Each structure stands twice: as C-alpha cells, then as structure tokens.
Amino acid sequence: MQTEDVLKSLRDASLFSDLDAPSLASLADIGRLRESLRGEMLFQEGDGAEGFFVLLSGRVKVFKSTAEGKEKILHILGQGEPVGEVPMFAGIPYPASAQTLEQSQLIFLPKKAFVEKLADTPDLALSMLAVLSRRLRLFTTQIEHLTLKEVPARFAAYLQTLREESAGNEASLVLPVSKAQLASLLGTSPETLSRILSRMAAAGYLEVRGSSIEICDPEGLAMVAEEGKME
C-alpha cells in the first residue's frame, strides 16, 4: 500500500479523522503496515499488549476459546476500527484473541511511540477517550442483551444496529459474517438462529435470501428488539 493510501485510510478511521496532515503523517511514520490473509492470528489471548492495530481494510473477529475448543465471538470489527487498544492502555495482556475474517490490511502502532504521540497531540488523546467510551457502551449493551434479552430480541437489535450503520438506514442488509459466526456473537447456536430467521420471515418481519436480509416491517422489528416478543 502506498504512503498516500495509508494516510487516506488513517484519515478515514474515526479515531484519526480530526487530526491534521502532519499528525497523520507522524502516525504513518511510527506505524508498521501488515498485510494479512484470511484466518491469520493478530494476537492470542495472554500475549503481551505491546501496541494495537487499526484496520485499513478487511474484517477481524475478537474471540475467546473454551478449554473444549469452542469459540465465543465478542466483536466483529471492520475498516477504520482499532483492535487491541484497551489492554494496551490498561497495561494487561490481551484478554482475547483476534483473527482476520478475510484478506486485510492493518497498521500496527507500538505502545511506546503511540503514547508519546498522545502527549504531543491533544486531539488524538480526545479521540482515544471517545473510542474507549464507545467500547464501554458497546460492552454494557452486549452484557445487557446477553443477560436480560432472549435471542429474538438480540437478533432484532443486531439488525437495527446494522441498519443504523448503513448509509441511509437501508432496509436491504447483507450480513457481514456467516450465520454460524453471528450465532456465536449473539450467544446462541446456529440451529436456534436459523429457527428464529424462519419465524421472523413467516411473521412478515423480514425476508431472507442467503446472506441478504430485507427488512419488511421495521416498526415490528423494533418492537421485537425492545420486548422480545414476536406476533
């Protein structure tokens, strides 16, 4: 990836969108580019957090593995998002593992050099605070959904989030991960998720075409997300 492309990708990342050109250039100078194929591990649970990644393109899953080898997906991260920044600042090992879901381009920012940049760049420090606050809100919402809501409500809330993140709040959505990965993210089994998809389609909330979903009743879907009940 050319230097100009790196700078544009960094500028497109919400974490760095408010930085001026010299600050972006200094980040590009301390960063190490990495091209990763699908399935490559970025780090494993227990590794020392010597820095963090920013996704320039592609997708990464953050997950924990059980002693039995089962996988629980915690986050699916996309272009422009940081990966592993929280344990780096906390001074603890990575509490989970991260693996690419597709061919990805990343930039690795070493802890020591990045912290020095924070001291010199107040806008960058404020952006990091905003990112950490957002991650805290996401964790809080995820825990609330997993402990207080049934699977239909979790799935409906997930679809609502996808709509909000899409341009124009589109009714046509493409699932960014496989249904098995989505089931893990929602804390359920693929079989249960398939049954819920069928029930929602039969009730007229949505139509399913492979990995594409057409939202037919957004108001009804919002009610399911809130109350967890399907008519």
Protein backbone atom coordinates (compact mmCIF):
# COMPACT_ATOMS: atom_id res chain seq x y z
CA MET A 1 0.00 0.00 0.00
CA GLN A 2 1.37 3.39 -0.98
CA THR A 3 2.03 6.14 1.60
CA GLU A 4 -0.81 8.25 0.21
CA ASP A 5 -3.21 5.31 0.57
CA VAL A 6 -2.09 4.74 4.16
CA LEU A 7 -2.69 8.40 5.03
CA LYS A 8 -6.15 8.31 3.42
CA SER A 9 -7.05 5.11 5.28
CA LEU A 10 -5.89 6.60 8.57
CA ARG A 11 -7.88 9.77 7.88
CA ASP A 12 -10.99 7.66 7.16
CA ALA A 13 -10.66 5.94 10.54
CA SER A 14 -12.92 7.67 13.07
CA LEU A 15 -10.10 7.55 15.61
CA PHE A 16 -7.94 9.83 13.47
CA SER A 17 -10.49 11.78 11.42
CA ASP A 18 -9.91 15.06 13.31
CA LEU A 19 -6.13 15.04 13.01
CA ASP A 20 -4.28 17.42 10.71
CA ALA A 21 -1.98 16.24 7.92
CA PRO A 22 1.31 16.48 9.91
CA SER A 23 -0.17 14.43 12.79
CA LEU A 24 -1.41 11.75 10.39
CA ALA A 25 1.98 11.65 8.70
CA SER A 26 3.71 11.17 12.07
CA LEU A 27 1.39 8.24 12.86
CA ALA A 28 2.14 6.67 9.49
CA ASP A 29 5.85 7.05 10.31
CA ILE A 30 5.64 5.12 13.59
CA GLY A 31 3.20 2.50 12.29
CA ARG A 32 4.09 -0.83 10.74
CA LEU A 33 1.98 -1.98 7.82
CA ARG A 34 0.74 -5.55 7.77
CA GLU A 35 -0.97 -7.49 5.00
CA SER A 36 -2.88 -10.47 6.39
CA LEU A 37 -4.62 -13.30 4.62
CA ARG A 38 -7.91 -14.70 5.84
CA GLY A 39 -7.54 -16.67 9.06
CA GLU A 40 -4.29 -15.10 10.28
CA MET A 41 -3.95 -14.50 14.01
CA LEU A 42 -3.12 -10.93 15.00
CA PHE A 43 -2.64 -11.89 18.64
CA GLN A 44 -3.72 -14.60 21.05
CA GLU A 45 -5.24 -14.39 24.49
CA GLY A 46 -2.45 -13.90 27.03
CA ASP A 47 0.01 -12.26 24.63
CA GLY A 48 1.61 -9.05 25.86
CA ALA A 49 -0.16 -5.94 24.51
CA GLU A 50 2.81 -4.09 23.04
CA GLY A 51 0.59 -1.94 20.81
CA PHE A 52 -2.63 -2.09 18.83
CA PHE A 53 -3.83 -2.37 15.25
CA VAL A 54 -6.02 -0.17 13.10
CA LEU A 55 -7.90 -1.91 10.28
CA LEU A 56 -7.26 -0.17 6.98
CA SER A 57 -9.38 -2.72 5.12
CA GLY A 58 -10.97 -6.10 5.85
CA ARG A 59 -12.60 -7.54 8.97
CA VAL A 60 -11.36 -9.06 12.23
CA LYS A 61 -13.09 -11.16 14.86
CA VAL A 62 -12.17 -10.88 18.53
CA PHE A 63 -12.96 -14.08 20.41
CA LYS A 64 -12.30 -16.28 23.41
CA SER A 65 -11.83 -20.06 23.31
CA THR A 66 -13.02 -22.53 25.92
CA ALA A 67 -11.00 -25.46 27.25
CA GLU A 68 -13.13 -27.68 24.99
CA GLY A 69 -12.07 -25.70 21.94
CA LYS A 70 -15.38 -23.89 21.44
CA GLU A 71 -15.26 -20.30 20.28
CA LYS A 72 -17.22 -17.32 21.58
CA ILE A 73 -17.07 -14.26 19.34
CA LEU A 74 -17.02 -10.99 21.27
CA HIS A 75 -16.71 -8.46 18.45
CA ILE A 76 -16.61 -8.22 14.68
CA LEU A 77 -14.52 -5.20 13.69
CA GLY A 78 -14.34 -3.50 10.29
CA GLN A 79 -12.47 -0.86 8.34
CA GLY A 80 -11.21 2.07 10.38
CA GLU A 81 -11.66 0.39 13.77
CA PRO A 82 -8.88 -0.15 16.33
CA VAL A 83 -8.07 -3.68 17.53
CA GLY A 84 -6.49 -4.32 20.94
CA GLU A 85 -6.27 -0.74 22.16
CA VAL A 86 -7.96 -1.30 25.55
CA PRO A 87 -5.46 -3.82 27.03
CA MET A 88 -2.58 -1.74 25.67
CA PHE A 89 -3.70 1.27 27.72
CA ALA A 90 -4.61 -0.89 30.71
CA GLY A 91 -1.14 -2.45 30.74
CA ILE A 92 -2.51 -6.00 30.73
CA PRO A 93 -2.12 -8.93 28.31
CA TYR A 94 -4.68 -9.30 25.53
CA PRO A 95 -7.76 -10.81 27.24
CA ALA A 96 -8.98 -12.38 23.97
CA SER A 97 -7.66 -13.44 20.57
CA ALA A 98 -8.01 -11.64 17.23
CA GLN A 99 -8.11 -13.24 13.79
CA THR A 100 -8.78 -11.90 10.31
CA LEU A 101 -12.03 -12.99 8.64
CA GLU A 102 -10.82 -12.03 5.17
CA GLN A 103 -7.76 -10.58 3.50
CA SER A 104 -7.00 -7.46 5.50
CA GLN A 105 -4.61 -4.53 5.62
CA LEU A 106 -3.66 -3.16 9.02
CA ILE A 107 -1.26 -0.76 10.62
CA PHE A 108 0.33 -1.67 13.95
CA LEU A 109 1.03 1.23 16.32
CA PRO A 110 3.63 0.38 19.01
CA LYS A 111 2.67 1.39 22.55
CA LYS A 112 5.71 3.49 23.47
CA ALA A 113 5.76 5.57 20.28
CA PHE A 114 1.97 5.99 20.27
CA VAL A 115 1.84 7.16 23.90
CA GLU A 116 4.49 9.75 23.07
CA LYS A 117 2.28 10.98 20.21
CA LEU A 118 -0.66 11.26 22.62
CA ALA A 119 1.35 13.61 24.81
CA ASP A 120 2.07 15.85 21.83
CA THR A 121 -1.36 15.67 20.16
CA PRO A 122 -4.35 16.66 22.35
CA ASP A 123 -6.85 15.93 19.54
CA LEU A 124 -5.55 12.36 19.35
CA ALA A 125 -5.93 11.94 23.12
CA LEU A 126 -9.54 13.15 22.94
CA SER A 127 -10.25 10.77 20.06
CA MET A 128 -8.87 7.86 22.08
CA LEU A 129 -11.13 8.81 25.01
CA ALA A 130 -14.11 8.82 22.65
CA VAL A 131 -13.19 5.38 21.27
CA LEU A 132 -12.72 3.89 24.75
CA SER A 133 -16.06 5.36 25.86
CA ARG A 134 -17.77 3.87 22.81
CA ARG A 135 -16.25 0.46 23.52
CA LEU A 136 -17.51 0.68 27.11
CA ARG A 137 -21.03 1.45 25.88
CA LEU A 138 -20.87 -1.47 23.46
CA PHE A 139 -19.73 -3.85 26.21
CA THR A 140 -22.52 -2.60 28.50
CA THR A 141 -25.14 -3.10 25.78
CA GLN A 142 -23.78 -6.53 24.91
CA ILE A 143 -23.89 -7.68 28.54
CA GLU A 144 -27.41 -6.29 28.91
CA HIS A 145 -28.61 -8.15 25.83
CA LEU A 146 -26.95 -11.44 26.78
CA THR A 147 -28.27 -11.40 30.35
CA LEU A 148 -31.67 -9.74 30.01
CA LYS A 149 -32.92 -10.40 26.48
CA GLU A 150 -33.92 -13.54 24.65
CA VAL A 151 -32.30 -14.48 21.35
CA PRO A 152 -35.04 -12.98 19.09
CA ALA A 153 -34.58 -9.61 20.78
CA ARG A 154 -30.78 -9.84 20.47
CA PHE A 155 -31.03 -10.63 16.77
CA ALA A 156 -33.57 -7.87 16.13
CA ALA A 157 -31.34 -5.38 17.96
CA TYR A 158 -28.37 -6.54 15.87
CA LEU A 159 -30.31 -5.92 12.65
CA GLN A 160 -31.29 -2.48 13.91
CA THR A 161 -27.63 -1.67 14.54
CA LEU A 162 -26.72 -2.80 11.01
CA ARG A 163 -29.44 -0.53 9.59
CA GLU A 164 -28.22 2.43 11.61
CA GLU A 165 -24.66 1.88 10.44
CA SER A 166 -25.67 1.56 6.77
CA ALA A 167 -25.92 4.60 4.54
CA GLY A 168 -29.47 5.94 4.64
CA ASN A 169 -30.72 3.40 7.18
CA GLU A 170 -31.31 0.89 4.38
CA ALA A 171 -33.96 -1.83 4.51
CA SER A 172 -31.76 -4.20 2.47
CA LEU A 173 -28.89 -5.59 4.53
CA VAL A 174 -26.05 -8.02 3.90
CA LEU A 175 -24.85 -9.96 6.93
CA PRO A 176 -21.13 -9.14 7.31
CA VAL A 177 -20.38 -12.55 8.84
CA SER A 178 -21.55 -16.13 8.39
CA LYS A 179 -24.66 -17.25 10.25
CA ALA A 180 -22.51 -19.51 12.44
CA GLN A 181 -20.32 -16.55 13.42
CA LEU A 182 -23.38 -14.39 14.00
CA ALA A 183 -24.87 -17.06 16.26
CA SER A 184 -21.67 -17.06 18.32
CA LEU A 185 -21.76 -13.27 18.54
CA LEU A 186 -25.38 -13.41 19.77
CA GLY A 187 -24.65 -16.14 22.30
CA THR A 188 -26.74 -18.87 20.68
CA SER A 189 -26.42 -21.85 18.33
CA PRO A 190 -26.65 -21.77 14.52
CA GLU A 191 -29.71 -24.03 14.71
CA THR A 192 -31.54 -21.65 17.05
CA LEU A 193 -30.66 -18.66 14.86
CA SER A 194 -31.98 -20.47 11.78
CA ARG A 195 -35.28 -21.17 13.54
CA ILE A 196 -35.59 -17.52 14.56
CA LEU A 197 -34.91 -16.38 10.99
CA SER A 198 -37.64 -18.71 9.74
CA ARG A 199 -40.11 -17.49 12.38
CA MET A 200 -39.37 -13.83 11.63
CA ALA A 201 -39.79 -14.44 7.91
CA ALA A 202 -43.08 -16.27 8.47
CA ALA A 203 -44.31 -13.40 10.66
CA GLY A 204 -43.52 -10.86 7.93
CA TYR A 205 -40.72 -9.00 9.70
CA LEU A 206 -38.12 -9.81 7.05
CA GLU A 207 -37.18 -11.84 4.00
CA VAL A 208 -34.02 -13.91 3.82
CA ARG A 209 -32.05 -14.55 0.62
CA GLY A 210 -28.80 -16.24 1.53
CA SER A 211 -26.71 -13.68 3.40
CA SER A 212 -29.06 -10.85 2.35
CA ILE A 213 -31.95 -9.73 4.54
CA GLU A 214 -34.78 -7.41 3.50
CA ILE A 215 -36.46 -5.63 6.41
CA CYS A 216 -40.20 -5.66 5.66
CA ASP A 217 -41.56 -4.38 8.98
CA PRO A 218 -39.03 -2.07 10.70
CA GLU A 219 -41.55 -0.97 13.35
CA GLY A 220 -42.37 -4.56 14.23
CA LEU A 221 -38.68 -5.45 14.32
CA ALA A 222 -38.06 -2.56 16.70
CA MET A 223 -40.80 -3.93 18.95
CA VAL A 224 -39.16 -7.36 18.97
CA ALA A 225 -35.82 -5.76 19.87
CA GLU A 226 -37.46 -3.92 22.75
CA GLU A 227 -39.89 -6.55 24.08
CA GLY A 228 -38.54 -9.80 22.67
CA LYS A 229 -41.97 -10.95 21.53
CA MET A 230 -42.99 -11.93 18.01
CA GLU A 231 -46.61 -11.78 16.93
